[in-house]
Amino acid sequence: MRLMPDVGQSPRSSPRTGKPSTWRRGAVRCSAERTQTTPEEGRMYPTKMAEKQQFLAETATQHPQHRFSNLYSLLHWDCWMHAAAQRVLARPGSRTDGVDGTTRDAFRDDYERQMTVLISQLKRKTYKPQPVRRVYIPKANGKQRPLGIPALRDRIVQEAIRAILDPIYESDFEPHSYGFRKGRRTMDAIAVLMPLFNSVNKHYYVFEGDLQSYFDTVHHRTLMKLLRRRLADRDLLDLVWKFLKAGVMEDRLFARTESGVPQGGVISPLLANVYLNEFDRWAMERWDLSPYARQRRRQAGLGNYRMVRYADDFVVVSNAPKAEVQATMTDIRRFLEDELKLTLSTEKTVITHVNDGFEFLGFHIQRTRVGNRWAVHLRPTDEATARVKRKIKELTKRNWTWMDEYSRLTSLNAIVRGWAEYYRYTSLTADIEEVTRYTWHRYLSWLLKKHKGSRKRQLINQKTRVLHGRTRWHAFAAHGDRSIETYQWLPTRQELARERYRQKGKAGFPHPYLPDGATTAAEDNRGAQGPDERIYSVTVGASNRRQDMPLLQRERKLQAKLRDDFRCQACGTGNNLQVHHTKGLKSHTLQDLVTLCRTCHQATHRLSSPTI
């Protein structure tokens, strides 16, 4: 294909044949010999890349059987490569170096020379990827997950390849695939599953598929065979092959890669989706039936099936009897082994009834009876709750007491808010209550480790102020001078309330590289809009300090309880404590507040009987 059509041709088709036009060699000249760029040119690179990606997406969508050629020329087009470099260097992960030790700062300091050499090597076809650096990160089950970190220049080339292939394969991917795709997220996959378990659809049996070491077992030659169905550019295919065979460096020892795509590579998620798209097609051919065909199967005593896949995790739900679902599981296992050289985990691949509950993408889904009807509940898994509590515990250990209260609350705030944001569409009430209460106690424990002394005196004297009420609590830290202070505090359960997920309409997910879908994908990729940030932090100046009065009132109440040793000053009980205003509700000075139990407080207002 060519970046620009011949004179007089439509950019989509040849006037004589109606077939996709080919791209002229040499039409991709954007000063490949010159990589010294101005700021204005730098801002235009993403726009130019987006225009070419739209062209690729249109061609792939309109011509499903077309094989693309002359794509490699994009890799020595400086506009394309600089746009790829901008994306890679803007990511937080670019701070991690590869086997060559080149850091992001070092690359930026020598950016023009580095890019000139890289583009020149790609143009002369002398570029050779370096081995990935093997590192390990802990998994939820206690094991370790191997990651392969490419060198920074290799990540830029991978991003450039990904930018070419993604618009093409987004036109081919099946709709029930959600992982590593622009404009799609985990909740979209969950939202498709939930209605299938109702009393109308009755998809009660769930086949939980777990691919054993998927990213490490992708068969290289099978992957290249699948890529050649869409790509006729031998140079680009050869470069992908070089990345697959680049090898691994671990403890200064080199190991060849006979199979798999390294987790950590920029292009690996896309290649993993291309590989499993063959499985998606196999499932769609058998199970994506018309409503009439599905009804006929039910009348014949057969079940219908729906599959949802997110990367290497997938579930198949069915309204068939369990024996038929077991036979289908055998067919799935046979296809994966024979066609894709993949193995299903014997221990983790199970058939579950939705009434017993199952886990998918960190969510626990279970159908339970509520009164005289059935309801499907969605909540975080026990492991997900335990994981966030482990993070909170780690941040409130004694070895972190050198940090100031404001910074510590900022870190805890981010963890709790991020966790609640991911699960905000679930039945969250009990779980968020557990996490927020745990965070409160861990922070209080950390505070007492940081400031030696009694609990009461430290909570009164330190800059960190703690407010506690019957159903709402906050932990505060002030930061700044006396005239302008920024408060950071922990959110409450009420402030992290769940939301109702708004499903996509019948149109589904538009193509992210075509005009109708580009805006939607960009909005989705910014991340879901969380609760108002002002809930968690607010800057209070001298001119508007009154807006903080409700918070200060609750602070004074807690200080009064601390002063009174959490005892009623009339009868001495420690239960059902409230704070009485001796000079009316408008007075919030500490000397005008006294701690009373609820009974004595009511009696004070009714009869003024207790003597304090």
Coordinates of C-alpha atoms in Angstrom, one line a residue:
M1 CA 0.0 0.0 0.0
R2 CA 1.1 3.6 -0.4
L3 CA 0.7 6.5 2.0
M4 CA -0.5 8.7 -0.8
P5 CA -2.6 7.6 -3.8
D6 CA -1.5 8.1 -7.4
V7 CA -2.7 11.4 -9.0
G8 CA -6.3 11.0 -9.9
Q9 CA -7.0 8.0 -7.7
S10 CA -9.3 7.8 -4.8
P11 CA -7.4 7.2 -1.5
R12 CA -9.5 4.1 -1.0
S13 CA -9.6 2.4 -4.4
S14 CA -8.2 2.2 -7.9
P15 CA -10.5 3.8 -10.5
R16 CA -10.1 0.8 -12.8
T17 CA -10.3 -2.1 -10.5
G18 CA -12.0 -0.8 -7.4
K19 CA -9.3 -2.6 -5.3
P20 CA -7.3 -0.9 -2.6
S21 CA -4.7 1.4 -4.1
T22 CA -1.0 0.6 -3.5
W23 CA 1.4 3.1 -2.0
R24 CA 4.1 4.5 -4.2
R25 CA 7.6 3.9 -2.9
G26 CA 9.2 7.2 -2.2
A27 CA 5.8 8.9 -1.4
V28 CA 6.7 8.5 2.2
R29 CA 9.3 11.3 2.2
C30 CA 9.0 13.6 5.2
S31 CA 12.6 14.6 5.4
A32 CA 13.9 11.2 6.4
E33 CA 17.4 12.6 6.0
R34 CA 16.6 15.4 8.5
T35 CA 15.6 14.6 12.0
Q36 CA 16.2 18.1 13.5
T37 CA 12.7 19.1 14.4
T38 CA 11.1 22.3 15.5
P39 CA 8.4 22.4 18.3
E40 CA 5.7 23.0 15.7
E41 CA 6.7 20.0 13.7
G42 CA 6.8 17.9 16.9
R43 CA 3.2 18.8 17.6
M44 CA 2.1 17.8 14.1
Y45 CA 3.6 14.3 14.3
P46 CA 0.7 12.6 16.1
T47 CA -1.8 14.3 13.8
K48 CA 0.0 13.0 10.7
M49 CA 0.2 9.5 12.2
A50 CA -3.5 9.6 13.0
E51 CA -4.3 10.4 9.3
K52 CA -2.3 7.4 8.1
Q53 CA -3.9 5.2 10.7
Q54 CA -7.4 6.2 9.6
F55 CA -6.4 5.3 6.0
L56 CA -5.2 1.8 7.1
A57 CA -8.4 1.3 9.2
E58 CA -10.7 2.3 6.3
T59 CA -8.9 0.0 3.9
A60 CA -8.9 -3.0 6.3
T61 CA -12.6 -2.5 7.1
Q62 CA -13.7 -2.2 3.5
H63 CA -11.5 -5.0 2.1
P64 CA -11.4 -7.8 4.7
Q65 CA -9.3 -10.1 2.4
H66 CA -6.7 -7.5 1.4
R67 CA -3.1 -8.1 2.3
F68 CA -1.1 -5.0 3.0
S69 CA 2.3 -4.4 1.4
N70 CA 5.0 -1.6 1.6
L71 CA 4.2 -0.9 5.2
Y72 CA 7.8 -1.0 6.2
S73 CA 8.4 2.3 4.5
L74 CA 6.6 3.9 7.4
L75 CA 9.4 2.9 9.8
H76 CA 11.9 5.2 8.1
W77 CA 9.4 8.1 7.8
D78 CA 10.7 10.5 10.4
C79 CA 7.1 11.8 11.2
W80 CA 6.0 8.3 12.1
M81 CA 9.1 7.5 14.2
H82 CA 9.1 10.8 16.1
A83 CA 5.4 10.3 16.9
A84 CA 6.2 6.8 18.2
A85 CA 9.1 8.2 20.3
Q86 CA 6.9 10.8 21.8
R87 CA 4.4 8.2 23.0
V88 CA 7.1 5.9 24.5
L89 CA 9.0 8.7 26.3
A90 CA 5.7 10.1 27.7
R91 CA 4.9 6.8 29.5
P92 CA 6.0 6.3 33.1
G93 CA 7.5 2.9 32.1
S94 CA 10.1 4.6 30.0
R95 CA 12.1 5.3 33.1
T96 CA 13.0 1.6 33.2
D97 CA 16.1 0.8 31.3
G98 CA 16.8 -2.3 29.1
V99 CA 19.9 -4.4 28.7
D100 CA 21.9 -1.4 27.2
G101 CA 21.4 0.7 30.3
T102 CA 20.1 3.7 28.4
T103 CA 17.7 5.7 30.6
R104 CA 15.0 8.0 29.4
D105 CA 16.9 11.1 30.5
A106 CA 20.1 10.0 28.7
F107 CA 18.0 9.3 25.5
R108 CA 16.4 12.7 25.7
D109 CA 19.7 14.5 26.1
D110 CA 20.9 12.8 22.9
Y111 CA 17.5 12.6 21.2
E112 CA 18.3 14.0 17.8
R113 CA 21.4 11.8 17.2
Q114 CA 19.7 8.7 18.6
M115 CA 16.7 9.1 16.3
T116 CA 18.9 9.9 13.3
V117 CA 20.8 6.7 13.8
L118 CA 17.7 4.6 14.5
I119 CA 15.8 5.8 11.4
S120 CA 19.0 5.3 9.3
Q121 CA 19.3 1.7 10.5
L122 CA 15.7 1.0 9.7
K123 CA 16.0 2.5 6.3
R124 CA 19.2 0.4 5.5
K125 CA 17.6 -2.7 7.1
T126 CA 20.6 -3.0 9.5
Y127 CA 18.5 -2.5 12.7
K128 CA 18.7 -5.5 15.1
P129 CA 16.7 -5.7 18.3
Q130 CA 18.5 -6.3 21.6
P131 CA 17.6 -9.1 24.0
V132 CA 15.0 -8.1 26.7
R133 CA 16.0 -7.8 30.3
R134 CA 14.3 -10.4 32.5
V135 CA 12.8 -9.1 35.7
Y136 CA 10.2 -10.7 38.0
I137 CA 7.2 -9.2 39.7
P138 CA 5.0 -10.9 42.4
K139 CA 1.7 -12.5 41.4
A140 CA -1.4 -12.6 43.6
N141 CA -0.9 -16.3 44.2
G142 CA 2.5 -15.8 45.7
K143 CA 4.4 -16.9 42.5
Q144 CA 6.4 -14.6 40.3
R145 CA 5.6 -13.3 36.9
P146 CA 8.5 -12.9 34.4
L147 CA 8.6 -9.6 32.5
G148 CA 10.8 -8.8 29.5
I149 CA 11.9 -5.2 29.4
P150 CA 13.1 -4.1 26.0
A151 CA 15.8 -1.5 25.4
L152 CA 14.3 2.0 25.0
R153 CA 15.1 2.3 21.3
D154 CA 13.5 -1.1 20.8
R155 CA 10.4 0.1 22.5
I156 CA 10.2 3.0 20.1
V157 CA 10.4 0.7 17.1
Q158 CA 7.8 -1.7 18.6
E159 CA 5.5 1.3 19.2
A160 CA 6.0 2.3 15.5
I161 CA 5.1 -1.3 14.4
R162 CA 2.1 -1.4 16.8
A163 CA 0.8 1.9 15.4
I164 CA 0.9 0.3 11.9
L165 CA -0.7 -3.0 12.8
D166 CA -3.3 -1.9 15.4
P167 CA -5.6 -0.1 12.9
I168 CA -5.5 -3.1 10.6
Y169 CA -6.3 -5.7 13.2
E170 CA -8.9 -3.7 15.0
S171 CA -10.9 -4.2 11.9
D172 CA -10.5 -8.0 12.2
F173 CA -10.9 -8.6 16.0
E174 CA -14.2 -10.1 17.1
P175 CA -16.6 -8.1 19.3
H176 CA -16.4 -10.4 22.4
S177 CA -12.6 -9.6 22.8
Y178 CA -11.9 -6.8 25.3
G179 CA -8.3 -7.0 26.5
F180 CA -5.6 -4.6 25.3
R181 CA -8.0 -2.9 22.9
K182 CA -8.4 0.9 22.5
G183 CA -11.6 2.2 24.1
R184 CA -12.4 -1.1 26.0
R185 CA -12.0 -2.0 29.6
T186 CA -12.7 -4.7 32.1
M187 CA -16.1 -3.5 33.1
D188 CA -17.3 -3.7 29.4
A189 CA -16.6 -7.4 29.5
I190 CA -18.4 -7.8 32.9
A191 CA -21.4 -5.8 31.7
V192 CA -21.9 -8.3 28.8
L193 CA -21.9 -11.2 31.1
M194 CA -24.3 -10.0 33.8
P195 CA -27.6 -10.0 31.7
L196 CA -26.9 -13.6 30.5
F197 CA -27.6 -15.0 34.0
N198 CA -31.1 -13.6 34.3
S199 CA -34.3 -15.7 34.2
V200 CA -34.8 -15.0 30.5
N201 CA -31.5 -16.1 29.1
K202 CA -30.7 -18.7 31.7
H203 CA -27.0 -19.1 30.9
Y204 CA -26.3 -20.7 34.3
Y205 CA -23.3 -22.9 33.6
V206 CA -19.9 -21.1 33.3
F207 CA -16.8 -22.7 31.7
E208 CA -13.8 -20.8 33.2
G209 CA -10.9 -21.1 30.8
D210 CA -7.3 -20.7 32.0
L211 CA -4.5 -20.9 29.5
Q212 CA -1.4 -22.3 31.0
S213 CA 1.6 -19.8 30.7
Y214 CA 0.0 -18.3 27.6
F215 CA 2.4 -15.5 26.9
D216 CA 5.4 -17.9 27.2
T217 CA 3.9 -20.6 25.0
V218 CA 2.8 -18.6 21.9
H219 CA 4.1 -20.7 18.9
H220 CA 6.2 -18.4 16.8
R221 CA 5.6 -20.0 13.4
T222 CA 1.9 -20.3 14.0
L223 CA 1.8 -16.6 14.9
M224 CA 3.8 -15.6 11.7
K225 CA 1.3 -17.7 9.6
L226 CA -1.6 -15.8 11.1
L227 CA 0.2 -12.5 10.5
R228 CA 0.8 -13.3 6.8
R229 CA -3.0 -13.6 6.2
R230 CA -3.1 -9.8 6.4
L231 CA 0.5 -8.7 5.8
A232 CA 2.4 -9.2 2.5
D233 CA 5.3 -6.9 3.5
R234 CA 8.2 -9.3 4.0
D235 CA 10.5 -6.6 5.5
L236 CA 7.9 -5.9 8.3
L237 CA 7.3 -9.6 8.9
D238 CA 11.1 -10.2 9.1
L239 CA 11.4 -7.4 11.7
V240 CA 8.6 -8.9 13.8
W241 CA 10.4 -12.3 13.6
K242 CA 13.6 -10.6 14.8
F243 CA 11.8 -9.3 17.9
L244 CA 10.4 -12.7 18.7
K245 CA 13.8 -14.3 18.4
A246 CA 15.8 -11.5 20.2
G247 CA 16.4 -13.6 23.3
V248 CA 16.5 -12.9 27.0
M249 CA 19.2 -11.6 29.3
E250 CA 19.0 -12.7 32.9
D251 CA 21.8 -12.4 35.4
R252 CA 24.2 -11.6 32.5
L253 CA 23.3 -14.9 30.8
F254 CA 21.7 -15.0 27.4
A255 CA 18.9 -17.4 26.6
R256 CA 17.2 -18.0 23.2
T257 CA 13.5 -17.6 22.9
E258 CA 12.0 -20.6 21.2
S259 CA 8.4 -19.6 21.9
G260 CA 6.3 -16.9 23.5
V261 CA 6.0 -13.1 23.4
P262 CA 7.7 -11.2 26.3
Q263 CA 5.3 -9.7 28.8
G264 CA 6.5 -6.1 29.0
G265 CA 7.0 -5.6 25.3
V266 CA 5.0 -2.8 23.6
I267 CA 3.9 -5.0 20.8
S268 CA 3.3 -8.1 22.8
P269 CA -0.4 -7.5 23.8
L270 CA -1.3 -6.9 20.1
L271 CA 0.5 -10.0 18.9
A272 CA -1.2 -12.0 21.7
N273 CA -4.6 -10.8 20.6
V274 CA -3.8 -11.6 16.9
Y275 CA -3.0 -15.1 18.0
L276 CA -6.1 -15.7 20.1
N277 CA -8.3 -14.1 17.5
E278 CA -8.2 -17.4 15.7
F279 CA -9.9 -18.9 18.7
D280 CA -12.4 -16.1 18.7
R281 CA -13.4 -16.8 15.1
W282 CA -13.8 -20.5 15.8
A283 CA -16.2 -19.7 18.7
M284 CA -18.1 -17.1 16.6
E285 CA -18.7 -19.5 13.8
R286 CA -20.3 -22.0 16.2
W287 CA -22.1 -19.8 18.7
D288 CA -22.9 -16.4 17.1
L289 CA -26.3 -17.4 15.9
S290 CA -29.4 -15.5 14.9
P291 CA -32.3 -15.3 17.4
Y292 CA -34.2 -17.8 15.3
A293 CA -31.4 -20.3 15.1
R294 CA -30.8 -20.0 18.9
Q295 CA -34.5 -20.7 19.5
R296 CA -34.4 -23.8 17.2
R297 CA -31.5 -25.2 19.2
R298 CA -33.4 -24.8 22.4
Q299 CA -36.4 -26.5 20.9
A300 CA -34.1 -29.4 19.9
G301 CA -32.9 -29.7 23.5
L302 CA -29.5 -28.1 22.7
G303 CA -27.9 -25.2 24.5
N304 CA -26.6 -21.9 23.3
Y305 CA -23.2 -20.4 24.2
R306 CA -21.6 -17.0 24.7
M307 CA -17.9 -16.3 25.1
V308 CA -16.2 -13.2 26.6
R309 CA -12.4 -13.0 26.4
Y310 CA -10.1 -10.5 28.1
A311 CA -6.5 -11.2 26.9
D312 CA -5.8 -14.7 28.0
D313 CA -8.7 -15.0 30.4
F314 CA -12.0 -16.2 29.0
V315 CA -15.3 -17.6 30.1
V316 CA -18.0 -19.4 28.1
V317 CA -21.5 -19.3 29.5
S318 CA -24.3 -21.6 28.4
N319 CA -27.9 -22.6 29.0
A320 CA -27.2 -26.2 28.1
P321 CA -27.2 -29.1 30.5
K322 CA -23.9 -29.8 32.3
A323 CA -23.1 -32.9 30.2
E324 CA -23.3 -30.9 27.0
V325 CA -21.1 -28.1 28.5
Q326 CA -18.5 -30.7 29.4
A327 CA -18.5 -32.0 25.8
T328 CA -18.0 -28.4 24.6
M329 CA -15.1 -28.0 26.9
T330 CA -13.5 -31.0 25.3
D331 CA -13.9 -29.4 21.9
I332 CA -12.4 -26.2 23.1
R333 CA -9.4 -28.0 24.6
R334 CA -8.8 -30.0 21.4
F335 CA -9.0 -26.9 19.2
L336 CA -6.5 -24.9 21.3
E337 CA -4.1 -27.8 21.4
D338 CA -4.3 -28.8 17.8
E339 CA -4.5 -25.4 16.1
L340 CA -2.7 -23.0 18.4
K341 CA -0.4 -25.3 20.4
L342 CA -1.9 -24.0 23.7
T343 CA -2.8 -25.9 26.8
L344 CA -5.7 -25.4 29.3
S345 CA -4.7 -25.6 32.9
T346 CA -6.2 -28.8 34.4
E347 CA -6.5 -27.3 37.9
K348 CA -8.0 -23.9 37.0
T349 CA -10.2 -24.8 34.1
V350 CA -13.6 -25.8 35.7
I351 CA -17.3 -25.7 35.0
T352 CA -19.2 -23.8 37.6
H353 CA -22.9 -23.0 38.2
V354 CA -23.5 -19.3 38.6
N355 CA -25.4 -20.0 41.9
D356 CA -22.0 -21.2 43.3
G357 CA -20.3 -18.1 42.0
F358 CA -17.2 -17.6 39.9
E359 CA -14.3 -15.1 39.5
F360 CA -13.4 -13.2 36.4
L361 CA -11.1 -10.2 36.0
G362 CA -10.9 -9.6 39.8
F363 CA -14.7 -9.7 40.2
H364 CA -16.8 -12.3 42.0
I365 CA -20.1 -13.0 40.3
Q366 CA -22.8 -15.0 42.0
R367 CA -26.6 -15.5 41.6
T368 CA -28.5 -15.6 44.9
R369 CA -32.1 -15.6 46.0
V370 CA -33.4 -12.3 47.4
G371 CA -36.8 -12.7 48.8
N372 CA -38.9 -14.5 46.1
R373 CA -36.6 -13.6 43.2
W374 CA -33.1 -14.3 42.0
A375 CA -30.5 -11.5 41.7
V376 CA -26.9 -11.6 40.3
H377 CA -24.4 -9.8 42.6
L378 CA -21.1 -8.4 41.6
R379 CA -18.4 -7.6 44.2
P380 CA -14.6 -7.6 44.5
T381 CA -13.0 -10.9 45.0
D382 CA -11.6 -11.7 48.5
E383 CA -8.1 -11.7 47.0
A384 CA -8.6 -8.2 45.6
T385 CA -9.7 -6.9 49.0
A386 CA -6.8 -8.7 50.7
R387 CA -4.4 -7.3 48.1
V388 CA -5.4 -3.6 48.7
K389 CA -5.1 -4.2 52.5
R390 CA -1.6 -5.5 52.1
K391 CA -0.6 -2.4 50.2
I392 CA -2.1 -0.2 53.0
K393 CA -0.3 -2.2 55.6
E394 CA 3.0 -1.9 53.8
L395 CA 2.6 1.9 53.6
T396 CA 1.8 2.2 57.3
K397 CA 4.7 0.2 58.7
R398 CA 7.2 1.6 61.1
N399 CA 9.9 2.1 58.5
W400 CA 7.8 4.8 56.8
T401 CA 7.5 7.0 59.9
W402 CA 10.1 9.4 58.4
M403 CA 7.4 10.7 56.0
D404 CA 5.2 13.6 56.9
E405 CA 1.5 13.1 57.5
Y406 CA 0.3 14.9 54.4
S407 CA 2.5 12.8 52.1
R408 CA 1.4 9.6 53.8
L409 CA -2.2 10.4 53.5
T410 CA -1.7 11.3 49.9
S411 CA -0.4 7.8 49.2
L412 CA -3.1 6.1 51.1
N413 CA -5.7 8.3 49.4
A414 CA -4.5 7.2 46.0
I415 CA -4.6 3.5 46.9
V416 CA -8.1 3.6 48.4
R417 CA -9.5 5.8 45.7
G418 CA -8.0 3.7 42.9
W419 CA -9.3 0.5 44.3
A420 CA -12.8 2.0 44.8
E421 CA -12.7 3.5 41.3
Y422 CA -12.1 0.0 39.8
Y423 CA -14.9 -1.6 41.7
R424 CA -17.3 1.4 41.8
Y425 CA -20.0 -0.5 39.7
T426 CA -20.1 -3.4 42.2
S427 CA -22.2 -4.1 45.3
L428 CA -19.4 -2.2 47.2
T429 CA -20.9 -1.2 50.5
A430 CA -19.6 -3.9 52.8
D431 CA -16.3 -4.2 51.1
I432 CA -15.5 -0.5 51.0
E433 CA -16.6 -0.3 54.7
E434 CA -14.0 -3.0 55.4
V435 CA -11.2 -1.3 53.5
T436 CA -11.8 2.3 54.8
R437 CA -12.1 1.1 58.4
Y438 CA -8.9 -0.9 58.0
T439 CA -7.1 2.2 56.5
W440 CA -8.3 4.3 59.3
H441 CA -6.9 2.0 62.0
R442 CA -3.6 1.4 60.1
Y443 CA -3.1 5.2 59.7
L444 CA -3.8 5.8 63.3
S445 CA -1.3 3.1 64.3
W446 CA 1.3 4.6 62.0
L447 CA 0.7 8.0 63.5
L448 CA 1.3 6.7 67.1
K449 CA 4.5 5.1 65.9
K450 CA 5.7 8.3 64.4
H451 CA 4.9 10.5 67.4
K452 CA 5.8 8.8 70.7
G453 CA 3.4 9.4 73.5
S454 CA -0.2 8.8 74.5
R455 CA -2.9 8.3 71.9
K456 CA -5.0 11.2 73.2
R457 CA -2.2 13.7 73.4
Q458 CA -0.7 12.9 70.0
L459 CA -4.1 13.2 68.3
I460 CA -4.7 16.5 69.8
N461 CA -1.2 18.1 69.4
Q462 CA -0.1 16.9 66.0
K463 CA -0.8 18.7 62.8
T464 CA -2.7 15.6 61.6
R465 CA -6.3 16.0 62.7
V466 CA -8.7 13.1 63.0
L467 CA -12.4 13.5 62.7
H468 CA -14.8 10.7 63.6
G469 CA -18.5 10.4 63.6
R470 CA -21.1 7.7 63.8
T471 CA -21.3 6.9 60.1
R472 CA -18.6 9.1 58.6
W473 CA -14.9 9.5 59.5
H474 CA -12.0 11.4 58.1
A475 CA -8.2 11.6 58.7
F476 CA -6.8 15.0 57.9
A477 CA -3.4 16.5 57.3
A478 CA -2.7 20.2 56.7
H479 CA 0.0 21.3 54.4
G480 CA 1.1 24.9 53.7
D481 CA 1.4 28.3 55.5
R482 CA -1.2 29.8 57.9
S483 CA -3.0 31.9 55.2
I484 CA -3.3 29.1 52.6
E485 CA -3.6 25.5 53.7
T486 CA -4.2 22.4 51.6
Y487 CA -6.0 19.6 53.4
Q488 CA -5.5 15.9 52.4
W489 CA -7.8 13.3 53.9
L490 CA -9.0 9.8 53.6
P491 CA -12.4 9.2 51.8
T492 CA -15.4 7.8 53.6
R493 CA -17.6 5.0 52.6
Q494 CA -20.4 7.4 51.6
E495 CA -18.0 9.3 49.3
L496 CA -17.0 6.1 47.6
A497 CA -20.5 5.1 46.8
R498 CA -21.1 2.7 43.9
E499 CA -22.4 3.8 40.5
R500 CA -24.6 2.2 37.9
Y501 CA -22.7 1.1 34.9
R502 CA -24.0 2.6 31.6
Q503 CA -23.7 0.0 29.0
K504 CA -22.9 0.7 25.3
G505 CA -25.9 1.0 23.0
K506 CA -26.8 -1.3 20.2
A507 CA -24.1 0.3 18.1
G508 CA -21.5 -1.3 20.4
F509 CA -17.9 -0.2 20.1
P510 CA -17.0 2.0 17.1
H511 CA -13.7 1.4 15.4
P512 CA -11.2 3.5 17.4
Y513 CA -9.3 4.6 14.3
L514 CA -12.3 5.8 12.2
P515 CA -13.9 9.2 12.7
D516 CA -16.9 7.9 14.6
G517 CA -14.8 6.0 17.1
A518 CA -11.7 8.1 17.5
T519 CA -13.3 10.6 19.9
T520 CA -15.1 7.8 21.9
A521 CA -11.9 5.8 22.3
A522 CA -9.9 8.9 23.3
E523 CA -12.5 9.7 26.0
D524 CA -12.5 6.1 27.3
N525 CA -8.7 5.9 27.4
R526 CA -8.5 8.9 29.6
G527 CA -9.9 6.6 32.3
A528 CA -13.3 6.7 34.0
Q529 CA -14.1 9.9 35.7
G530 CA -13.7 9.3 39.4
P531 CA -15.4 11.0 42.3
D532 CA -14.9 14.7 42.7
E533 CA -11.3 15.3 43.7
R534 CA -12.5 18.0 46.1
I535 CA -13.8 15.2 48.3
Y536 CA -10.2 14.3 49.0
S537 CA -8.2 17.5 48.9
V538 CA -9.1 21.2 49.0
T539 CA -7.1 24.4 49.3
V540 CA -8.5 26.8 51.9
G541 CA -7.4 30.4 51.7
A542 CA -7.9 33.2 54.3
S543 CA -10.8 34.6 52.2
N544 CA -12.8 31.4 52.0
R545 CA -11.9 29.6 55.2
R546 CA -15.6 29.5 56.2
Q547 CA -16.2 26.8 53.6
D548 CA -14.2 24.4 55.8
M549 CA -16.4 25.0 59.0
P550 CA -18.3 21.7 59.0
L551 CA -14.9 19.9 59.0
L552 CA -13.6 22.0 61.8
Q553 CA -16.8 21.5 63.8
R554 CA -16.3 17.7 63.7
E555 CA -12.6 18.1 64.6
R556 CA -13.6 20.1 67.7
K557 CA -16.1 17.4 68.7
L558 CA -13.4 14.7 68.6
Q559 CA -11.0 16.8 70.5
A560 CA -13.6 17.2 73.2
K561 CA -14.1 13.5 73.4
L562 CA -10.3 13.0 73.6
R563 CA -10.1 15.6 76.4
D564 CA -12.9 13.8 78.3
D565 CA -11.3 10.3 77.9
F566 CA -14.3 9.2 75.8
R567 CA -16.5 9.2 78.9
C568 CA -19.8 10.8 79.6
Q569 CA -19.1 13.7 82.0
A570 CA -22.4 13.1 83.8
C571 CA -22.7 9.3 84.3
G572 CA -19.2 8.1 83.3
T573 CA -20.3 5.6 80.6
G574 CA -18.3 5.2 77.4
N575 CA -21.2 4.1 75.2
N576 CA -23.3 6.2 72.7
L577 CA -21.3 9.3 73.2
Q578 CA -22.3 12.7 71.9
V579 CA -21.0 16.3 72.2
H580 CA -23.1 18.9 74.0
H581 CA -22.8 22.6 73.2
T582 CA -23.0 24.5 76.5
K583 CA -23.5 27.9 74.7
G584 CA -25.6 26.9 71.8
L585 CA -24.8 25.4 68.4
K586 CA -23.0 28.4 67.1
S587 CA -20.2 28.1 69.6
H588 CA -17.5 25.6 68.5
T589 CA -14.6 26.5 70.9
L590 CA -13.3 23.6 72.8
Q591 CA -14.1 25.0 76.2
D592 CA -17.8 25.2 75.2
L593 CA -18.1 21.5 74.3
V594 CA -18.7 18.6 76.7
T595 CA -19.0 14.9 76.2
L596 CA -22.3 13.2 77.2
C597 CA -23.9 9.9 76.5
R598 CA -27.1 10.0 74.4
T599 CA -29.4 9.6 77.5
C600 CA -27.8 12.4 79.4
H601 CA -27.6 14.6 76.4
Q602 CA -31.3 14.2 75.8
A603 CA -32.0 14.8 79.5
T604 CA -29.9 18.0 79.4
H605 CA -32.0 19.5 76.6
R606 CA -35.3 18.3 78.0
L607 CA -35.0 18.9 81.8
S608 CA -31.5 20.3 82.3
S609 CA -31.3 17.7 85.1
P610 CA -27.7 16.3 85.1
T611 CA -25.2 18.2 87.0
I612 CA -21.9 18.5 85.1

